[in-house]
Amino acid sequence: MSNIADFLTTIHLQTYAPRFIEQGIDSLEDLRYERDLDGLVEDVGLADADAKTFRSALKAALSGENRRGEGAKETTKEDLAAAVKASLATSRARQGLGEEASAALRDRVTGGALRQSGARHDEGPQLSIDETVLGDVNARMGLATGEEIEKILRAHARQDFLELLNLRDVPIDSLGKVEWSGHEAMRTNEVAMRCKLLSLRLDSSRNMHPKAPLATRAVQNALDLMSNKETRREILTEAVRRKVDELRASGNSQFQGGYVTLTGIHYGSGATASRTQEENYVSKDVSNDMPTYDASIHEAPKDDDDNDATAHRARDEIKKAPKVDVSSIRAKLASKAKKPRFM
């Protein structure tokens, strides 16, 4: 019963399932590692009685999983070694690597093959496993092209972070309802992984494109905004409104009218309630420093001519400054330092 909707159904709280999903909670595993359970319960809007039922059922469910885990057979060192060996063999087979390639990889990691006495055949640079794997990943991924960099910057300028991170489009159905459950944008780990891969392809030590550093800043800004619940909510709401505007412009009559929110188009009393809820919405993170959109990424740099003119003006002002007679100042200070005469 790892699905949050199934879990809530068993305790007759299935009506809250969409609210949990909006907060990025899709499974019991997400609840296990939730740091602020009280804040989550408040954000979802559980009534006191429902909150009590939810907490007790969650505790029982998680403790039951722990007991099942404790009752499993204890893992030995031999089991772990066999599992690692099997995993490596599977990985090599999937990548088409034979024993020769594996030996080459070991030589790269250790800095050379070992003699029986323990001395190396060569004393080349010794790389760690992480450095070697990172190098292989970089070599396989390749660099971001100029077209991709321009696309990242354009998407950031429009604040279209779904396009920037190459995520799926807004999941809107024919009735105007949006269901974010299972969407990559709701998973912080997925967003972080995509941003990490983009950053590697934009790394200025490898990618010599002049706008690669700006694109890197845009990706980092996207990660900061999408990792925060409040700013992610705003971003996805704007994404839904942008999508609805596109559909209306294309001539889809069923999307006319109504009020658009994170969950789609609302009509009649639902539209009024949604508008009122948004107007009265108070962020739970007002006491924390929330990330902000970095518009400075798209500011035009100053021309070299302007910088040269500013430098010339500064030098001219220095030349026009009146000269100070240092000797007269010293004389006055010396005269004040003399001992006073007494009658």
PDB file of N, CA and C in Angstrom, residues 6 9 36 40 52 98 105 126 178 193 234 254 300 320 339 342:
ATOM      1  N   ASP A   6      -4.356   5.141  -2.036  1.00  0.00           N
ATOM      2  CA  ASP A   6      -4.837   3.876  -1.463  1.00  0.00           C
ATOM      3  C   ASP A   6      -4.808   3.916   0.065  1.00  0.00           C
ATOM      4  N   THR A   9      -7.628   6.006   1.339  1.00  0.00           N
ATOM      5  CA  THR A   9      -8.915   5.320   1.135  1.00  0.00           C
ATOM      6  C   THR A   9      -9.194   4.337   2.267  1.00  0.00           C
ATOM      7  N   ASP A  36       8.597  18.114   8.193  1.00  0.00           N
ATOM      8  CA  ASP A  36       7.613  18.956   8.876  1.00  0.00           C
ATOM      9  C   ASP A  36       6.220  18.366   8.659  1.00  0.00           C
ATOM     10  N   LEU A  40       2.752  19.973   7.022  1.00  0.00           N
ATOM     11  CA  LEU A  40       2.076  19.305   5.919  1.00  0.00           C
ATOM     12  C   LEU A  40       0.596  19.114   6.222  1.00  0.00           C
ATOM     13  N   LYS A  52      -6.000  13.456  13.534  1.00  0.00           N
ATOM     14  CA  LYS A  52      -5.692  12.439  14.540  1.00  0.00           C
ATOM     15  C   LYS A  52      -5.756  11.044  13.924  1.00  0.00           C
ATOM     16  N   GLY A  98      33.669  -5.521 -21.770  1.00  0.00           N
ATOM     17  CA  GLY A  98      34.207  -6.843 -21.462  1.00  0.00           C
ATOM     18  C   GLY A  98      35.266  -6.761 -20.389  1.00  0.00           C
ATOM     19  N   LEU A 105      39.595   0.249 -16.931  1.00  0.00           N
ATOM     20  CA  LEU A 105      38.994   1.130 -15.954  1.00  0.00           C
ATOM     21  C   LEU A 105      39.679   1.009 -14.608  1.00  0.00           C
ATOM     22  N   GLN A 126      46.765   9.282  -9.529  1.00  0.00           N
ATOM     23  CA  GLN A 126      45.796   8.337  -8.975  1.00  0.00           C
ATOM     24  C   GLN A 126      44.450   9.042  -8.839  1.00  0.00           C
ATOM     25  N   VAL A 178      -6.461  19.912 -14.290  1.00  0.00           N
ATOM     26  CA  VAL A 178      -5.024  19.620 -14.286  1.00  0.00           C
ATOM     27  C   VAL A 178      -4.711  18.700 -13.120  1.00  0.00           C
ATOM     28  N   MET A 193      18.192  16.262 -10.328  1.00  0.00           N
ATOM     29  CA  MET A 193      19.010  15.446 -11.229  1.00  0.00           C
ATOM     30  C   MET A 193      19.124  16.104 -12.606  1.00  0.00           C
ATOM     31  N   GLU A 234       3.703  28.785  -7.414  1.00  0.00           N
ATOM     32  CA  GLU A 234       3.495  29.955  -8.270  1.00  0.00           C
ATOM     33  C   GLU A 234       3.895  29.659  -9.714  1.00  0.00           C
ATOM     34  N   GLN A 254     -14.075  25.138 -25.486  1.00  0.00           N
ATOM     35  CA  GLN A 254     -14.421  24.579 -24.181  1.00  0.00           C
ATOM     36  C   GLN A 254     -13.578  25.163 -23.050  1.00  0.00           C
ATOM     37  N   ALA A 300      21.641  43.464 -20.144  1.00  0.00           N
ATOM     38  CA  ALA A 300      22.665  43.668 -21.175  1.00  0.00           C
ATOM     39  C   ALA A 300      23.942  44.179 -20.517  1.00  0.00           C
ATOM     40  N   LYS A 320      41.832  67.260 -11.727  1.00  0.00           N
ATOM     41  CA  LYS A 320      41.304  68.580 -11.417  1.00  0.00           C
ATOM     42  C   LYS A 320      41.227  68.845  -9.919  1.00  0.00           C
ATOM     43  N   LYS A 339      54.833  73.283  23.749  1.00  0.00           N
ATOM     44  CA  LYS A 339      54.345  73.463  25.092  1.00  0.00           C
ATOM     45  C   LYS A 339      53.881  74.887  25.310  1.00  0.00           C
ATOM     46  N   PHE A 342      53.826  79.744  30.281  1.00  0.00           N
ATOM     47  CA  PHE A 342      53.140  80.107  31.532  1.00  0.00           C
ATOM     48  C   PHE A 342      53.689  81.417  32.053  1.00  0.00           C
TER      49      PHE A 342
END
